[in-house]
Amino acid sequence: MSAAIKSALPRDDERCSGGLDPAVRRRLFTGSRAGTAVRFAEERTRVMLATFLRRLVKDEQGGEVLEYALIAGLIVVAAIAAITAVGGKVLARWNSLDAGL
Protein backbone atom coordinates (compact mmCIF):
# COMPACT_ATOMS: atom_id res chain seq x y z
CA MET A 1 0.00 0.00 0.00
CA SER A 2 1.40 3.41 -0.88
CA ALA A 3 2.36 5.89 1.83
CA ALA A 4 -0.23 8.43 0.65
CA ILE A 5 -3.09 5.94 0.94
CA LYS A 6 -1.76 4.63 4.23
CA SER A 7 -1.58 8.14 5.68
CA ALA A 8 -5.18 8.85 4.64
CA LEU A 9 -6.52 5.73 6.35
CA PRO A 10 -7.56 6.08 9.97
CA ARG A 11 -5.24 4.90 12.66
CA ASP A 12 -6.70 2.55 15.28
CA ASP A 13 -7.12 5.37 17.80
CA GLU A 14 -9.01 7.51 15.24
CA ARG A 15 -11.60 5.00 14.08
CA CYS A 16 -14.14 6.24 16.63
CA SER A 17 -13.55 9.93 15.87
CA GLY A 18 -14.50 10.27 12.24
CA GLY A 19 -12.29 7.68 10.62
CA LEU A 20 -10.08 10.07 8.64
CA ASP A 21 -6.71 11.52 9.46
CA PRO A 22 -7.34 15.04 10.85
CA ALA A 23 -5.29 16.67 8.08
CA VAL A 24 -7.25 14.85 5.38
CA ARG A 25 -10.50 15.68 7.16
CA ARG A 26 -9.60 19.39 7.22
CA ARG A 27 -8.74 19.33 3.51
CA LEU A 28 -11.99 17.60 2.61
CA PHE A 29 -14.43 19.43 4.84
CA THR A 30 -13.21 23.02 5.12
CA GLY A 31 -13.20 25.80 2.61
CA SER A 32 -15.40 24.05 0.09
CA ARG A 33 -19.08 23.75 -0.63
CA ALA A 34 -19.04 20.17 0.59
CA GLY A 35 -17.41 21.29 3.84
CA THR A 36 -20.04 23.99 4.34
CA ALA A 37 -22.82 21.51 3.65
CA VAL A 38 -21.34 19.02 6.10
CA ARG A 39 -20.98 21.65 8.82
CA PHE A 40 -24.53 22.88 8.14
CA ALA A 41 -25.92 19.33 8.31
CA GLU A 42 -24.04 18.64 11.55
CA GLU A 43 -25.31 21.88 13.10
CA ARG A 44 -28.87 21.18 11.93
CA THR A 45 -28.74 17.67 13.39
CA ARG A 46 -27.41 19.05 16.68
CA VAL A 47 -30.21 21.66 16.86
CA MET A 48 -32.87 19.06 16.02
CA LEU A 49 -31.55 16.71 18.70
CA ALA A 50 -31.45 19.49 21.30
CA THR A 51 -35.01 20.52 20.41
CA PHE A 52 -36.22 16.92 20.64
CA LEU A 53 -34.57 16.44 24.04
CA ARG A 54 -36.04 19.71 25.35
CA ARG A 55 -39.53 18.67 24.25
CA LEU A 56 -39.05 15.22 25.76
CA VAL A 57 -38.06 16.69 29.13
CA LYS A 58 -40.97 19.17 29.08
CA ASP A 59 -43.56 16.57 28.04
CA GLU A 60 -45.25 15.32 31.19
CA GLN A 61 -48.02 13.41 29.42
CA GLY A 62 -45.89 10.29 29.11
CA GLY A 63 -45.30 10.29 32.86
CA GLU A 64 -49.00 10.55 33.56
CA VAL A 65 -49.76 7.63 31.26
CA LEU A 66 -47.12 5.57 33.04
CA GLU A 67 -48.62 6.43 36.43
CA TYR A 68 -52.09 5.39 35.27
CA ALA A 69 -50.72 2.14 33.87
CA LEU A 70 -48.99 1.35 37.16
CA ILE A 71 -52.16 2.09 39.14
CA ALA A 72 -54.24 -0.09 36.81
CA GLY A 73 -51.69 -2.89 37.15
CA LEU A 74 -51.82 -2.68 40.95
CA ILE A 75 -55.63 -2.80 40.87
CA VAL A 76 -55.53 -5.93 38.70
CA VAL A 77 -53.02 -7.62 41.01
CA ALA A 78 -55.14 -6.73 44.06
CA ALA A 79 -58.29 -8.07 42.37
CA ILE A 80 -56.57 -11.36 41.50
CA ALA A 81 -55.28 -11.71 45.07
CA ALA A 82 -58.75 -10.99 46.51
CA ILE A 83 -60.48 -13.44 44.17
CA THR A 84 -57.91 -16.13 44.99
CA ALA A 85 -58.28 -15.55 48.74
CA VAL A 86 -62.09 -15.52 48.69
CA GLY A 87 -62.47 -18.20 46.00
CA GLY A 88 -62.05 -21.13 48.38
CA LYS A 89 -64.64 -19.74 50.80
CA VAL A 90 -67.14 -19.09 48.00
CA LEU A 91 -66.65 -22.61 46.65
CA ALA A 92 -67.21 -24.11 50.10
CA ARG A 93 -70.38 -22.05 50.53
CA TRP A 94 -71.74 -23.17 47.11
CA ASN A 95 -70.97 -26.80 47.93
CA SER A 96 -72.85 -26.55 51.23
CA LEU A 97 -75.81 -24.88 49.50
CA ASP A 98 -75.78 -27.58 46.82
CA ALA A 99 -75.70 -30.34 49.41
CA GLY A 100 -78.57 -28.68 51.31
CA LEU A 101 -80.80 -28.62 48.24
PDB file of C-alpha atoms in Angstrom:
ATOM      1  CA  MET A   1       0.000   0.000   0.000  1.00  0.00           C
ATOM      2  CA  SER A   2       1.396   3.413  -0.879  1.00  0.00           C
ATOM      3  CA  ALA A   3       2.363   5.887   1.826  1.00  0.00           C
ATOM      4  CA  ALA A   4      -0.234   8.434   0.646  1.00  0.00           C
ATOM      5  CA  ILE A   5      -3.086   5.943   0.936  1.00  0.00           C
ATOM      6  CA  LYS A   6      -1.761   4.627   4.232  1.00  0.00           C
ATOM      7  CA  SER A   7      -1.578   8.143   5.679  1.00  0.00           C
ATOM      8  CA  ALA A   8      -5.177   8.849   4.636  1.00  0.00           C
ATOM      9  CA  LEU A   9      -6.518   5.730   6.345  1.00  0.00           C
ATOM     10  CA  PRO A  10      -7.557   6.077   9.973  1.00  0.00           C
ATOM     11  CA  ARG A  11      -5.244   4.902  12.664  1.00  0.00           C
ATOM     12  CA  ASP A  12      -6.696   2.547  15.282  1.00  0.00           C
ATOM     13  CA  ASP A  13      -7.121   5.366  17.801  1.00  0.00           C
ATOM     14  CA  GLU A  14      -9.007   7.507  15.240  1.00  0.00           C
ATOM     15  CA  ARG A  15     -11.600   5.001  14.079  1.00  0.00           C
ATOM     16  CA  CYS A  16     -14.139   6.245  16.626  1.00  0.00           C
ATOM     17  CA  SER A  17     -13.549   9.929  15.867  1.00  0.00           C
ATOM     18  CA  GLY A  18     -14.497  10.272  12.237  1.00  0.00           C
ATOM     19  CA  GLY A  19     -12.289   7.685  10.619  1.00  0.00           C
ATOM     20  CA  LEU A  20     -10.083  10.073   8.638  1.00  0.00           C
ATOM     21  CA  ASP A  21      -6.709  11.517   9.460  1.00  0.00           C
ATOM     22  CA  PRO A  22      -7.343  15.038  10.852  1.00  0.00           C
ATOM     23  CA  ALA A  23      -5.286  16.669   8.083  1.00  0.00           C
ATOM     24  CA  VAL A  24      -7.254  14.848   5.380  1.00  0.00           C
ATOM     25  CA  ARG A  25     -10.502  15.680   7.164  1.00  0.00           C
ATOM     26  CA  ARG A  26      -9.597  19.389   7.217  1.00  0.00           C
ATOM     27  CA  ARG A  27      -8.742  19.330   3.512  1.00  0.00           C
ATOM     28  CA  LEU A  28     -11.986  17.600   2.613  1.00  0.00           C
ATOM     29  CA  PHE A  29     -14.433  19.425   4.838  1.00  0.00           C
ATOM     30  CA  THR A  30     -13.205  23.018   5.123  1.00  0.00           C
ATOM     31  CA  GLY A  31     -13.195  25.799   2.612  1.00  0.00           C
ATOM     32  CA  SER A  32     -15.397  24.053   0.092  1.00  0.00           C
ATOM     33  CA  ARG A  33     -19.078  23.747  -0.630  1.00  0.00           C
ATOM     34  CA  ALA A  34     -19.036  20.173   0.595  1.00  0.00           C
ATOM     35  CA  GLY A  35     -17.414  21.295   3.843  1.00  0.00           C
ATOM     36  CA  THR A  36     -20.036  23.991   4.343  1.00  0.00           C
ATOM     37  CA  ALA A  37     -22.819  21.506   3.647  1.00  0.00           C
ATOM     38  CA  VAL A  38     -21.337  19.016   6.097  1.00  0.00           C
ATOM     39  CA  ARG A  39     -20.984  21.655   8.823  1.00  0.00           C
ATOM     40  CA  PHE A  40     -24.534  22.876   8.144  1.00  0.00           C
ATOM     41  CA  ALA A  41     -25.921  19.329   8.312  1.00  0.00           C
ATOM     42  CA  GLU A  42     -24.036  18.638  11.548  1.00  0.00           C
ATOM     43  CA  GLU A  43     -25.314  21.876  13.103  1.00  0.00           C
ATOM     44  CA  ARG A  44     -28.870  21.180  11.933  1.00  0.00           C
ATOM     45  CA  THR A  45     -28.736  17.675  13.393  1.00  0.00           C
ATOM     46  CA  ARG A  46     -27.410  19.053  16.676  1.00  0.00           C
ATOM     47  CA  VAL A  47     -30.208  21.656  16.863  1.00  0.00           C
ATOM     48  CA  MET A  48     -32.874  19.064  16.018  1.00  0.00           C
ATOM     49  CA  LEU A  49     -31.553  16.710  18.700  1.00  0.00           C
ATOM     50  CA  ALA A  50     -31.449  19.489  21.297  1.00  0.00           C
ATOM     51  CA  THR A  51     -35.011  20.523  20.407  1.00  0.00           C
ATOM     52  CA  PHE A  52     -36.215  16.919  20.644  1.00  0.00           C
ATOM     53  CA  LEU A  53     -34.573  16.436  24.043  1.00  0.00           C
ATOM     54  CA  ARG A  54     -36.037  19.715  25.355  1.00  0.00           C
ATOM     55  CA  ARG A  55     -39.528  18.667  24.250  1.00  0.00           C
ATOM     56  CA  LEU A  56     -39.053  15.217  25.757  1.00  0.00           C
ATOM     57  CA  VAL A  57     -38.058  16.685  29.125  1.00  0.00           C
ATOM     58  CA  LYS A  58     -40.966  19.172  29.084  1.00  0.00           C
ATOM     59  CA  ASP A  59     -43.557  16.574  28.043  1.00  0.00           C
ATOM     60  CA  GLU A  60     -45.253  15.318  31.192  1.00  0.00           C
ATOM     61  CA  GLN A  61     -48.015  13.415  29.420  1.00  0.00           C
ATOM     62  CA  GLY A  62     -45.895  10.293  29.109  1.00  0.00           C
ATOM     63  CA  GLY A  63     -45.301  10.287  32.861  1.00  0.00           C
ATOM     64  CA  GLU A  64     -49.004  10.552  33.561  1.00  0.00           C
ATOM     65  CA  VAL A  65     -49.764   7.632  31.260  1.00  0.00           C
ATOM     66  CA  LEU A  66     -47.119   5.569  33.038  1.00  0.00           C
ATOM     67  CA  GLU A  67     -48.618   6.428  36.425  1.00  0.00           C
ATOM     68  CA  TYR A  68     -52.093   5.387  35.271  1.00  0.00           C
ATOM     69  CA  ALA A  69     -50.719   2.138  33.867  1.00  0.00           C
ATOM     70  CA  LEU A  70     -48.994   1.347  37.161  1.00  0.00           C
ATOM     71  CA  ILE A  71     -52.165   2.093  39.138  1.00  0.00           C
ATOM     72  CA  ALA A  72     -54.244  -0.090  36.808  1.00  0.00           C
ATOM     73  CA  GLY A  73     -51.692  -2.894  37.152  1.00  0.00           C
ATOM     74  CA  LEU A  74     -51.818  -2.683  40.947  1.00  0.00           C
ATOM     75  CA  ILE A  75     -55.628  -2.801  40.871  1.00  0.00           C
ATOM     76  CA  VAL A  76     -55.533  -5.930  38.701  1.00  0.00           C
ATOM     77  CA  VAL A  77     -53.016  -7.621  41.013  1.00  0.00           C
ATOM     78  CA  ALA A  78     -55.142  -6.732  44.065  1.00  0.00           C
ATOM     79  CA  ALA A  79     -58.287  -8.075  42.367  1.00  0.00           C
ATOM     80  CA  ILE A  80     -56.572 -11.361  41.495  1.00  0.00           C
ATOM     81  CA  ALA A  81     -55.283 -11.713  45.066  1.00  0.00           C
ATOM     82  CA  ALA A  82     -58.748 -10.992  46.509  1.00  0.00           C
ATOM     83  CA  ILE A  83     -60.478 -13.445  44.171  1.00  0.00           C
ATOM     84  CA  THR A  84     -57.914 -16.127  44.989  1.00  0.00           C
ATOM     85  CA  ALA A  85     -58.285 -15.551  48.742  1.00  0.00           C
ATOM     86  CA  VAL A  86     -62.094 -15.521  48.688  1.00  0.00           C
ATOM     87  CA  GLY A  87     -62.466 -18.200  46.003  1.00  0.00           C
ATOM     88  CA  GLY A  88     -62.049 -21.129  48.385  1.00  0.00           C
ATOM     89  CA  LYS A  89     -64.641 -19.739  50.799  1.00  0.00           C
ATOM     90  CA  VAL A  90     -67.144 -19.089  47.999  1.00  0.00           C
ATOM     91  CA  LEU A  91     -66.651 -22.610  46.647  1.00  0.00           C
ATOM     92  CA  ALA A  92     -67.207 -24.111  50.098  1.00  0.00           C
ATOM     93  CA  ARG A  93     -70.384 -22.054  50.531  1.00  0.00           C
ATOM     94  CA  TRP A  94     -71.737 -23.167  47.109  1.00  0.00           C
ATOM     95  CA  ASN A  95     -70.969 -26.802  47.930  1.00  0.00           C
ATOM     96  CA  SER A  96     -72.845 -26.552  51.233  1.00  0.00           C
ATOM     97  CA  LEU A  97     -75.810 -24.884  49.498  1.00  0.00           C
ATOM     98  CA  ASP A  98     -75.781 -27.584  46.819  1.00  0.00           C
ATOM     99  CA  ALA A  99     -75.703 -30.344  49.407  1.00  0.00           C
ATOM    100  CA  GLY A 100     -78.567 -28.683  51.313  1.00  0.00           C
ATOM    101  CA  LEU A 101     -80.799 -28.624  48.240  1.00  0.00           C
TER     102      LEU A 101
END
